[in-house]
mmCIF file of C-alpha atoms and ligand atoms in Angstrom:
data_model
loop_
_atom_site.group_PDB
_atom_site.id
_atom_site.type_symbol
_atom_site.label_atom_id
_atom_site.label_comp_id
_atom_site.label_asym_id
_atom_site.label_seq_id
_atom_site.Cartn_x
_atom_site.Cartn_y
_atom_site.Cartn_z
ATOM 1 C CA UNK A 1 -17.611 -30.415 36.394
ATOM 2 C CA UNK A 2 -15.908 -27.348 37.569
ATOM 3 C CA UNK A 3 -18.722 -26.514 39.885
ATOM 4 C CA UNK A 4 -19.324 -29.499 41.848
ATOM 5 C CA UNK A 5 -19.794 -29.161 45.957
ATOM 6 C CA UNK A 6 -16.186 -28.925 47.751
ATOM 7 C CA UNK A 7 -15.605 -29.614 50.955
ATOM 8 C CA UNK A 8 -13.842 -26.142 52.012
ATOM 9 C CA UNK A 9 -13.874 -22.692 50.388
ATOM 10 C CA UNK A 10 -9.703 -22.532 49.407
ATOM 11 C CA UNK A 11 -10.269 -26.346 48.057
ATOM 12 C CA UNK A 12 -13.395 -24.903 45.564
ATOM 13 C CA UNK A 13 -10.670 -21.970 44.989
ATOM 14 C CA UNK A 14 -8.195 -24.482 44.446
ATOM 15 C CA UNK A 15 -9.971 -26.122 41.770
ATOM 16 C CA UNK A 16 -11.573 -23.296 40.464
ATOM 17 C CA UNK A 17 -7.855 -21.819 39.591
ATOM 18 C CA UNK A 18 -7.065 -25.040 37.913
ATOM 19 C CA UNK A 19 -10.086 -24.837 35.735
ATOM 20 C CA UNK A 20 -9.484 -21.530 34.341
ATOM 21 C CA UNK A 21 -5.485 -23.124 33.833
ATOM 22 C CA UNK A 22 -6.259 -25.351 31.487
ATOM 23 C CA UNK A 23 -8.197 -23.543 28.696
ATOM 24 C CA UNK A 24 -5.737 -20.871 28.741
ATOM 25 C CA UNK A 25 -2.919 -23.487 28.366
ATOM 26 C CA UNK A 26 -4.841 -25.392 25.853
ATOM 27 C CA UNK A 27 -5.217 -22.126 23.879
ATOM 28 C CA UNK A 28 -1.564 -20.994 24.142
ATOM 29 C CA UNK A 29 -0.225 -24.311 22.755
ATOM 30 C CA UNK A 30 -2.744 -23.914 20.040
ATOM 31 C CA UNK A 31 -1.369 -20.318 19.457
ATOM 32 C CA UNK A 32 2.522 -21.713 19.184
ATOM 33 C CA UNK A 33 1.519 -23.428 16.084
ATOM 34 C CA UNK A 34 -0.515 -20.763 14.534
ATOM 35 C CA UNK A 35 1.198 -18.425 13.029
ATOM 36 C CA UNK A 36 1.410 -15.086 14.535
ATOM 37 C CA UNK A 37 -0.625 -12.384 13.277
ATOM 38 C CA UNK A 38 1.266 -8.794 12.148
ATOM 39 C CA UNK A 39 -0.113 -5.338 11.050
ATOM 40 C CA UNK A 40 1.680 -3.401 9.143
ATOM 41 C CA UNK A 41 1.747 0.352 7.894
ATOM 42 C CA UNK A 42 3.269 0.280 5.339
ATOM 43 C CA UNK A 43 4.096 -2.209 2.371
ATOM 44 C CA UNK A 44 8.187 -1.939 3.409
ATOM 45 C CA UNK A 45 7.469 -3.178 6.639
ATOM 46 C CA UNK A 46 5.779 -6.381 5.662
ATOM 47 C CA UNK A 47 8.491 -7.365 3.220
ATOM 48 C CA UNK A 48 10.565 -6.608 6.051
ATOM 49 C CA UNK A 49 8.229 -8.687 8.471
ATOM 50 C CA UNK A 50 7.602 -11.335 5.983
ATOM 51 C CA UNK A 51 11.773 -12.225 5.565
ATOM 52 C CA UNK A 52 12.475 -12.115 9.180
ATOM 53 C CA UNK A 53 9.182 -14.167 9.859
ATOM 54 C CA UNK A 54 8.822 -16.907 6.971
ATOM 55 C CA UNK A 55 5.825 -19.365 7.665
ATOM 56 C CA UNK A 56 5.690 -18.223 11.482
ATOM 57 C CA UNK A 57 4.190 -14.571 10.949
ATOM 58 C CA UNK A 58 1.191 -13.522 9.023
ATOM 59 C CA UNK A 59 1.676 -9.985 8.012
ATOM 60 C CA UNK A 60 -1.149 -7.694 7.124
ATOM 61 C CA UNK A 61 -0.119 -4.141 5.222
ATOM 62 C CA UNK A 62 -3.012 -1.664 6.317
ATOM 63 C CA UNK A 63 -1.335 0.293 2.688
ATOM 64 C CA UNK A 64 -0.712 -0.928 -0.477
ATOM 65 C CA UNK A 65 2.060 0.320 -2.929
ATOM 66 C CA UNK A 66 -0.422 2.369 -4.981
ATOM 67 C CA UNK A 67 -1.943 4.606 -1.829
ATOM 68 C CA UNK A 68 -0.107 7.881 -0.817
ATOM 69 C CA UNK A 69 0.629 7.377 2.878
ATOM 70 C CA UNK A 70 0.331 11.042 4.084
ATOM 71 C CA UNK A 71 -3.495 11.009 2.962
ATOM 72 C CA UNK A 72 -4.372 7.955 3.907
ATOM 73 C CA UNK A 73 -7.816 7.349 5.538
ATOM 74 C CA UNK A 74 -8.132 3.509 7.468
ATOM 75 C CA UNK A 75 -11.024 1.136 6.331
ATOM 76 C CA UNK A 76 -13.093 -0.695 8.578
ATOM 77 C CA UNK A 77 -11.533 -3.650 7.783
ATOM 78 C CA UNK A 78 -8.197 -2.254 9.185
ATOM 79 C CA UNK A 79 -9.723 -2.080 12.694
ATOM 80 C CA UNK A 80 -10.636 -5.743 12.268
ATOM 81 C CA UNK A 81 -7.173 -6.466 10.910
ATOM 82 C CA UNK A 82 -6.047 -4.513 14.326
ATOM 83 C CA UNK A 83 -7.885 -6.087 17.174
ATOM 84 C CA UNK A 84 -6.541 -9.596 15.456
ATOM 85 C CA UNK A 85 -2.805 -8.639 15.710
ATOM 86 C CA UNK A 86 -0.232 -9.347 18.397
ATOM 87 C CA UNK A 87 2.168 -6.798 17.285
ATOM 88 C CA UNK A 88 2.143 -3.638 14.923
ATOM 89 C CA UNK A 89 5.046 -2.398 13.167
ATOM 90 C CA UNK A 90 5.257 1.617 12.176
ATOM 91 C CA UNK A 91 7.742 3.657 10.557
ATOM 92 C CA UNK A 92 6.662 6.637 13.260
ATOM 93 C CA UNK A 93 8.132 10.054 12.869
ATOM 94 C CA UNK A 94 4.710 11.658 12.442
ATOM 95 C CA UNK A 95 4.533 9.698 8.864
ATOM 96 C CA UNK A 96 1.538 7.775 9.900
ATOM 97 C CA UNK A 97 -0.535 10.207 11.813
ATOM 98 C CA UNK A 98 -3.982 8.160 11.417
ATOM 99 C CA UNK A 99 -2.328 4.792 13.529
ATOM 100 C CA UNK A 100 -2.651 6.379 17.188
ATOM 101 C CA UNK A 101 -6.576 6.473 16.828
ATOM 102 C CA UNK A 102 -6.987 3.091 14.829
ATOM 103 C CA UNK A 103 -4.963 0.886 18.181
ATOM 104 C CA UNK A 104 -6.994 3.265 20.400
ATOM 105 C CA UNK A 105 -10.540 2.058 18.557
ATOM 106 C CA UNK A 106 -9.506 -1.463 18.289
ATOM 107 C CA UNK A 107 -8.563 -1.287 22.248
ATOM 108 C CA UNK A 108 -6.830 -4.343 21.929
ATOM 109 C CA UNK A 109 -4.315 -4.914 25.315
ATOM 110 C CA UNK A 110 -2.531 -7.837 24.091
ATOM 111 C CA UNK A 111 -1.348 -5.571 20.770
ATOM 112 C CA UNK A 112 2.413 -3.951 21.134
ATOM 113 C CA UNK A 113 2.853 -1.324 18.542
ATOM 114 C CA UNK A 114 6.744 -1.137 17.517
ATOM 115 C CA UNK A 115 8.170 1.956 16.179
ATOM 116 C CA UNK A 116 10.861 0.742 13.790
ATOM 117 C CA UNK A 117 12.598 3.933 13.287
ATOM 118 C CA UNK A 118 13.449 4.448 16.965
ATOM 119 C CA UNK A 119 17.413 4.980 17.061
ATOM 120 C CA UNK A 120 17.935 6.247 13.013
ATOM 121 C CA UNK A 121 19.643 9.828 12.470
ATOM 122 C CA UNK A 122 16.818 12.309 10.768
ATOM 123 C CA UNK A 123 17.346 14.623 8.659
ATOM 124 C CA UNK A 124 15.697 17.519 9.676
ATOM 125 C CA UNK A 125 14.995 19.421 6.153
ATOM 126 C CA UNK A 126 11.376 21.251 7.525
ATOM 127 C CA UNK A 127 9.310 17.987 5.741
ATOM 128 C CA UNK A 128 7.052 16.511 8.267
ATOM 129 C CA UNK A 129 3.730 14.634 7.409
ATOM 130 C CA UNK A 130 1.917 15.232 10.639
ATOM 131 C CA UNK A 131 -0.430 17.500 8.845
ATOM 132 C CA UNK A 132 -3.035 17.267 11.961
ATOM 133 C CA UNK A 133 -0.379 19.087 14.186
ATOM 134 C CA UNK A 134 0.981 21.929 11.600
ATOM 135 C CA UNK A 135 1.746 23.796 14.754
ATOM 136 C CA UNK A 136 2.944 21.296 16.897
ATOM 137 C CA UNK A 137 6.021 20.171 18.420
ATOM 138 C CA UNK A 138 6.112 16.949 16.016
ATOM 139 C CA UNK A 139 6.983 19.392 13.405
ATOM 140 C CA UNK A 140 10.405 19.234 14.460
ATOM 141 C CA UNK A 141 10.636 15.575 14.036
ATOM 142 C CA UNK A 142 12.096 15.132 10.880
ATOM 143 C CA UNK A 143 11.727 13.209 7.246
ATOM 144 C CA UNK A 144 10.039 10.302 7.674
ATOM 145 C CA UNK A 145 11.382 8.746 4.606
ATOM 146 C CA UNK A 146 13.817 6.517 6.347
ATOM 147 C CA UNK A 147 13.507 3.282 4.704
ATOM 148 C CA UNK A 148 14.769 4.334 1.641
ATOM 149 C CA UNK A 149 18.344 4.457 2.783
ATOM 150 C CA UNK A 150 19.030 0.342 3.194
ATOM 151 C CA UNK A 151 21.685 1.129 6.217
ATOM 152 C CA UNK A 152 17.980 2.373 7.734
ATOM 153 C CA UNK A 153 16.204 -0.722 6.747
ATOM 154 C CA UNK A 154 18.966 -2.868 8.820
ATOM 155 C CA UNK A 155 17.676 -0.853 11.799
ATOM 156 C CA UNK A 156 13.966 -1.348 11.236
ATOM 157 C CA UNK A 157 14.588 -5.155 10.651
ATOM 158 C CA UNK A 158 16.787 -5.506 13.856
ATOM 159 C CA UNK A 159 13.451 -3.818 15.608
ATOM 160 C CA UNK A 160 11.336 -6.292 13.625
ATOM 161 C CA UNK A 161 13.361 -9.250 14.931
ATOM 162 C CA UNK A 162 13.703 -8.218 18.140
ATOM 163 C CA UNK A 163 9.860 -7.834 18.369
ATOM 164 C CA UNK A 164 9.486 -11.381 16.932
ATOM 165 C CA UNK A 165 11.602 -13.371 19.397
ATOM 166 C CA UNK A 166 9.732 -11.968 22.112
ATOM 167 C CA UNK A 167 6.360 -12.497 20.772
ATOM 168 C CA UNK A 168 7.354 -15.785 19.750
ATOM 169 C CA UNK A 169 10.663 -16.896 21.472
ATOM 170 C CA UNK A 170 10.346 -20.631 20.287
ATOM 171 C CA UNK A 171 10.926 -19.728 16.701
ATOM 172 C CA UNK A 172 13.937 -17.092 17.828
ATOM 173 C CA UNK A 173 16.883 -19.314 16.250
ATOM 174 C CA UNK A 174 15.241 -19.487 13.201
ATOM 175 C CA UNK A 175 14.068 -15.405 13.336
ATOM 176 C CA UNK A 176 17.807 -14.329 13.788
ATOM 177 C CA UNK A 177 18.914 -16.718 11.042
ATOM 178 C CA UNK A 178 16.789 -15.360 8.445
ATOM 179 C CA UNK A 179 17.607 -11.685 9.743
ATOM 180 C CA UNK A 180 21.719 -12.991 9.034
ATOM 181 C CA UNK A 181 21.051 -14.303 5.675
ATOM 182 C CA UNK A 182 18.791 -11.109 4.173
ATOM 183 C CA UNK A 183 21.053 -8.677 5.270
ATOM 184 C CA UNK A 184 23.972 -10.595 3.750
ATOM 185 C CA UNK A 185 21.846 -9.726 0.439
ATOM 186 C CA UNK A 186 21.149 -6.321 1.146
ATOM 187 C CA UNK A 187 24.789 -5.671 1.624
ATOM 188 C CA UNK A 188 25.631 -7.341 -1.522
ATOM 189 C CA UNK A 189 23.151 -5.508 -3.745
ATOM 190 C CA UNK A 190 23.817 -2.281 -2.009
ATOM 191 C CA UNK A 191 27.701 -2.407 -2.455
ATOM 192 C CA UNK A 192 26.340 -3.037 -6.097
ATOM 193 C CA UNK A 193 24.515 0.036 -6.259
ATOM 194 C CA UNK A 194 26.823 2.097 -4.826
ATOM 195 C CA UNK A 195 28.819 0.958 -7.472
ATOM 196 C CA UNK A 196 26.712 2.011 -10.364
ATOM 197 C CA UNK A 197 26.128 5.510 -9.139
ATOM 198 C CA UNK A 198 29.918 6.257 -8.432
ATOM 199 C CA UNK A 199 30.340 5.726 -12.722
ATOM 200 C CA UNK A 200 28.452 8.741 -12.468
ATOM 201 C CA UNK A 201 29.329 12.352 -13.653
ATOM 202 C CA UNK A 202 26.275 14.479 -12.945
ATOM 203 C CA UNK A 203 24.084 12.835 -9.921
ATOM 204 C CA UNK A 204 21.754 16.115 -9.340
ATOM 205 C CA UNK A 205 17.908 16.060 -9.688
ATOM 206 C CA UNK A 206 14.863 17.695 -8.915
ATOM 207 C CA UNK A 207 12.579 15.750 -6.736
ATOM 208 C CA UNK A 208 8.627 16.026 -7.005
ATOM 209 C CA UNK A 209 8.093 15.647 -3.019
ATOM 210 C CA UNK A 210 10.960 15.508 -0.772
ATOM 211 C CA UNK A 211 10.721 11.854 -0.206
ATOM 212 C CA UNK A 212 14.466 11.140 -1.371
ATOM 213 C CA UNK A 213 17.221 12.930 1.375
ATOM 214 C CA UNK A 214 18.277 9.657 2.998
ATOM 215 C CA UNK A 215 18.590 7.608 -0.408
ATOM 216 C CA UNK A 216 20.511 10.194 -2.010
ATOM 217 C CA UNK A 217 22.776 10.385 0.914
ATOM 218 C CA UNK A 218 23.359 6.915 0.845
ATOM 219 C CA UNK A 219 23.971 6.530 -2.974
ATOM 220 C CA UNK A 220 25.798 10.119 -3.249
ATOM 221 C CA UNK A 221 22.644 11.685 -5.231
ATOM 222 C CA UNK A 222 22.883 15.678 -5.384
ATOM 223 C CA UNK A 223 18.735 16.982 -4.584
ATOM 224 C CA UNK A 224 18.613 20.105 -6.590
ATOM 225 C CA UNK A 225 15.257 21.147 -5.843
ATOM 226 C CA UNK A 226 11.937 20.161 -4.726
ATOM 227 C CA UNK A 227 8.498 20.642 -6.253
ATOM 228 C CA UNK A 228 6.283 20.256 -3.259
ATOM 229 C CA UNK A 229 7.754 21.455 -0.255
ATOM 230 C CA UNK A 230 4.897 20.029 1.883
ATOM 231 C CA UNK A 231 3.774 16.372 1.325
ATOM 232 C CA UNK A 232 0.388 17.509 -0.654
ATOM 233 C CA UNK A 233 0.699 21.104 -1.010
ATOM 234 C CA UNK A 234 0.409 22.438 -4.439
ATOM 235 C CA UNK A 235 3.697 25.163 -5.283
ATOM 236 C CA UNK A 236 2.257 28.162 -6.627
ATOM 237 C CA UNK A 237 3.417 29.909 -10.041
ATOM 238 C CA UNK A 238 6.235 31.765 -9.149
ATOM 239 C CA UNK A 239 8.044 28.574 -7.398
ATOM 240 C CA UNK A 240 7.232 26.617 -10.203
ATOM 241 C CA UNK A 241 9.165 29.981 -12.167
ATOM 242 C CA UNK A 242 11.743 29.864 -10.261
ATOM 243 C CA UNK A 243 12.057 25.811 -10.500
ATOM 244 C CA UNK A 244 12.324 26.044 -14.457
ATOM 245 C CA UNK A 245 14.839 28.939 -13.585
ATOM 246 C CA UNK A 246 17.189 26.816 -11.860
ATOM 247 C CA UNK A 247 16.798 23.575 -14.298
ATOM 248 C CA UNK A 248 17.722 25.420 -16.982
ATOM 249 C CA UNK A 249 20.640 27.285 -15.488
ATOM 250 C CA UNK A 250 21.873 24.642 -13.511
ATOM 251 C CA UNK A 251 21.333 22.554 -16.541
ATOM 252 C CA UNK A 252 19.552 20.023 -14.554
ATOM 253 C CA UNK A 253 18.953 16.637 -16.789
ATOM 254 C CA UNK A 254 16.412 14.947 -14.268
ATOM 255 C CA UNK A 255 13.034 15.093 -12.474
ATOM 256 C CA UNK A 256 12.168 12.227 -10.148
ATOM 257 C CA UNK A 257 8.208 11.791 -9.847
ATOM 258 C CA UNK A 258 6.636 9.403 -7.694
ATOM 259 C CA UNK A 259 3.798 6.313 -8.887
ATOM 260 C CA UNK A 260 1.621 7.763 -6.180
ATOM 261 C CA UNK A 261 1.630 11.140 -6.929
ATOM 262 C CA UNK A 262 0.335 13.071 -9.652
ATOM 263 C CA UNK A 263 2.376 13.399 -12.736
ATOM 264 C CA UNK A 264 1.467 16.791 -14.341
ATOM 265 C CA UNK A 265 3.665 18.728 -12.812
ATOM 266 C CA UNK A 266 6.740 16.761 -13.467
ATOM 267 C CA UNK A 267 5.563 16.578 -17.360
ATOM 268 C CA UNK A 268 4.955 20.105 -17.367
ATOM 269 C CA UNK A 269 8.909 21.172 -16.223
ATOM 270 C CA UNK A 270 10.022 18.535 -18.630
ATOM 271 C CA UNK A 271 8.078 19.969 -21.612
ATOM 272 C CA UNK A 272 9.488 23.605 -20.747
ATOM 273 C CA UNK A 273 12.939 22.487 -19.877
ATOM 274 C CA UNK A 274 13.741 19.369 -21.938
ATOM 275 C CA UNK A 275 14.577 17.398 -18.752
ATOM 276 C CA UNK A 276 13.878 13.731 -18.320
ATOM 277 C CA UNK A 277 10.862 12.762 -15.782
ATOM 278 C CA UNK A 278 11.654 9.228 -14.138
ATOM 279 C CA UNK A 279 8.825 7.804 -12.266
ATOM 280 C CA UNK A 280 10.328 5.476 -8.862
ATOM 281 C CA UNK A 281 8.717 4.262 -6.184
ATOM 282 C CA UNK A 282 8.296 4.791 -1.985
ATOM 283 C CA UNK A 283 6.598 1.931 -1.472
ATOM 284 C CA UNK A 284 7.236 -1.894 -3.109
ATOM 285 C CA UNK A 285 4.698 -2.864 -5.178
ATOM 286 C CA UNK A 286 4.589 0.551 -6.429
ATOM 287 C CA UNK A 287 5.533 -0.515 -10.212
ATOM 288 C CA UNK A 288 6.440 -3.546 -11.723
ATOM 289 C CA UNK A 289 9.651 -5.191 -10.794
ATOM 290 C CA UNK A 290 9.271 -3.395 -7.291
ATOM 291 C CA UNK A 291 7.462 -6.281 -5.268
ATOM 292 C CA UNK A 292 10.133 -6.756 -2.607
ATOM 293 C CA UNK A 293 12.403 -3.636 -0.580
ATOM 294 C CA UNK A 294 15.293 -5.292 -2.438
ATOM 295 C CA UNK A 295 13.354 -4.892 -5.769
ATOM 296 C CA UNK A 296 12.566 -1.728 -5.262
ATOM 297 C CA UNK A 297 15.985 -0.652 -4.303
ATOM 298 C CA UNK A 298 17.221 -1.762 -7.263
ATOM 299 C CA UNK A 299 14.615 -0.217 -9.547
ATOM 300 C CA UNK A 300 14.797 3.010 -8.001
ATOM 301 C CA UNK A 301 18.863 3.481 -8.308
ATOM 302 C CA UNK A 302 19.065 1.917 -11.617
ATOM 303 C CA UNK A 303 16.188 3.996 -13.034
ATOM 304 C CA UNK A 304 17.453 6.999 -11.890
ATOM 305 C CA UNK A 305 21.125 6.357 -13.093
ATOM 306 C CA UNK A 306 19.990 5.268 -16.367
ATOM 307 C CA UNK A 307 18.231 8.637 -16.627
ATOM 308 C CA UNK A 308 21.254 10.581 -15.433
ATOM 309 C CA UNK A 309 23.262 8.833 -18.020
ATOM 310 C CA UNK A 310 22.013 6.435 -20.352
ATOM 311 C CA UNK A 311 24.471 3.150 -19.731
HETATM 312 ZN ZN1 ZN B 401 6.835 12.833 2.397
#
């Protein structure tokens, strides 16, 4: 009906505009009710996503808690997963090095990729996992391990909400609310924490990758040494000498391993040096009892602490 005869050229425009009006507005009020569709790096962000969002978002993770997320390679089903979103949240800071490509294949315009650690002080300790660009620039970025430091995660959410009520500015009460009430609870259990770690005498370990300068900061954890000094590099013999070295004259009590990494290392300073190998988590969903950040925030401190010093 849209292509009837018209009397005049600007009245067939005229009409013409209106027709292509209406499916678009017809498909925008259908969009309001749906909820809106999120990719994710990384499983953090979707908790993250998830308690900001409630029934409004639909958050994919493009990793799971099990998958190391400097070696990551995405599926074809993350490209799918892609084109489909409105909005994709990243930690940045080099840490996921394979995301620039994936938005560029799914060539998607309506997709706004948010960088969630924009505005957070890095530590700059030489550990970068932009492995494509060894000799780049981006090596000077910094640890990417942000999240695990909870005043960090308050920065990434306020990123995350922001993002939200401008996607989706009809739900922005109820966005801003739920941002309120979960960091009330992240205060609370991290006051908690803190708590449980200042009981402590000796707070040193040795960490298996340098994943950990930002939580021990936070939580007043001592780093003592680190097995990889590269996310994925191997140390050779005489580092791992010189590691058993310093455990046993430091008298060093803990190593922290990570779920996603390889454990053989870690067992093998333990069985030369009698020290006790705790296995946390980077990611939630990493172990049991780490489904949620909050979870895993908890797991990780108390884990370690109990190792330091058996409550
Ligand atoms: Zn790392």
């Amino acid at each position: 009906m849209c292509f009837g005869l018209f009397p005049s050229l600007r009245h067939a425009f005229l009409v013409m505009s209106l027709c292509l009006m209406v499916p678009s507005g017809l498909s925008w009020a259908a969009s309001a009710r749906e909820p809106l569709n999120i990719v994710v790096t990384i499983p953090v962000l979707k908790d993250l996503a998830e308690q900001v969002g409630g029934d409004h978002v639909r958050v994919t993770s493009l990793l799971s808690g099990y998958e190391n997320e400097h070696t990551y390679s995405p599926k074809p089903s993350d490209l799918i997963a892609v084109r489909r979103a409105r909005l994709l949240f990243e930690v940045g800071i080099g840490l996921e090095v394979w995301v620039s490509n994936l938005v560029k294949n799914a060539g998607s315009p309506s997709l706004s990729v948010i960088t969630t650690s924009k505005g957070i002080g890095l530590v700059r300790d030489g550990h970068a996992h932009n492995g494509d660009h060894p000799e780049g620039e981006d090596n000077e970025q910094g640890n990417p391990h942000v999240w695990l430091d909870p005043e960090n995660a308050v920065t990434m959410m306020r990123h995350i909400t922001e993002a939200l009520t401008q996607a989706d500015p009809d739900h922005a009460q109820v966005y801003r609310q739920n941002q309120a009430a979960y960091l009330k609870r992240l205060d609370q259990l991290r006051t908690e924490l803190v708590g449980r770690v200042r009981g402590l005498s000796d707070r040193r370990f040795i960490a298996h990758h340098p994943a950990w300068p930002y939580f021990a900061r936070r939580f007043g954890f001592q780093i003592a040494g680190t097995i990889q000094s590269q996310s994925g590099s191997e140390p050779s013999a005489l580092q791992i000498q010189n590691l058993i070295a310093t455990i046993k004259k430091q008298k060093i009590k803990v190593v922290v391993s990570e779920i996603q990494l390889s454990q053989k290392l870690p067992d093998l300073l333990a069985k030369e040096t009698g020290t006790r190998v705790v296995v946390l988590t980077t990611l939630p969903g990493g172990l049991p009892r780490t489904e949620t950040y909050l979870d895993m925030l908890r797991y990780n401190v108390l884990q370690l602490a109990n190792a330091l010093e058996p409550a």
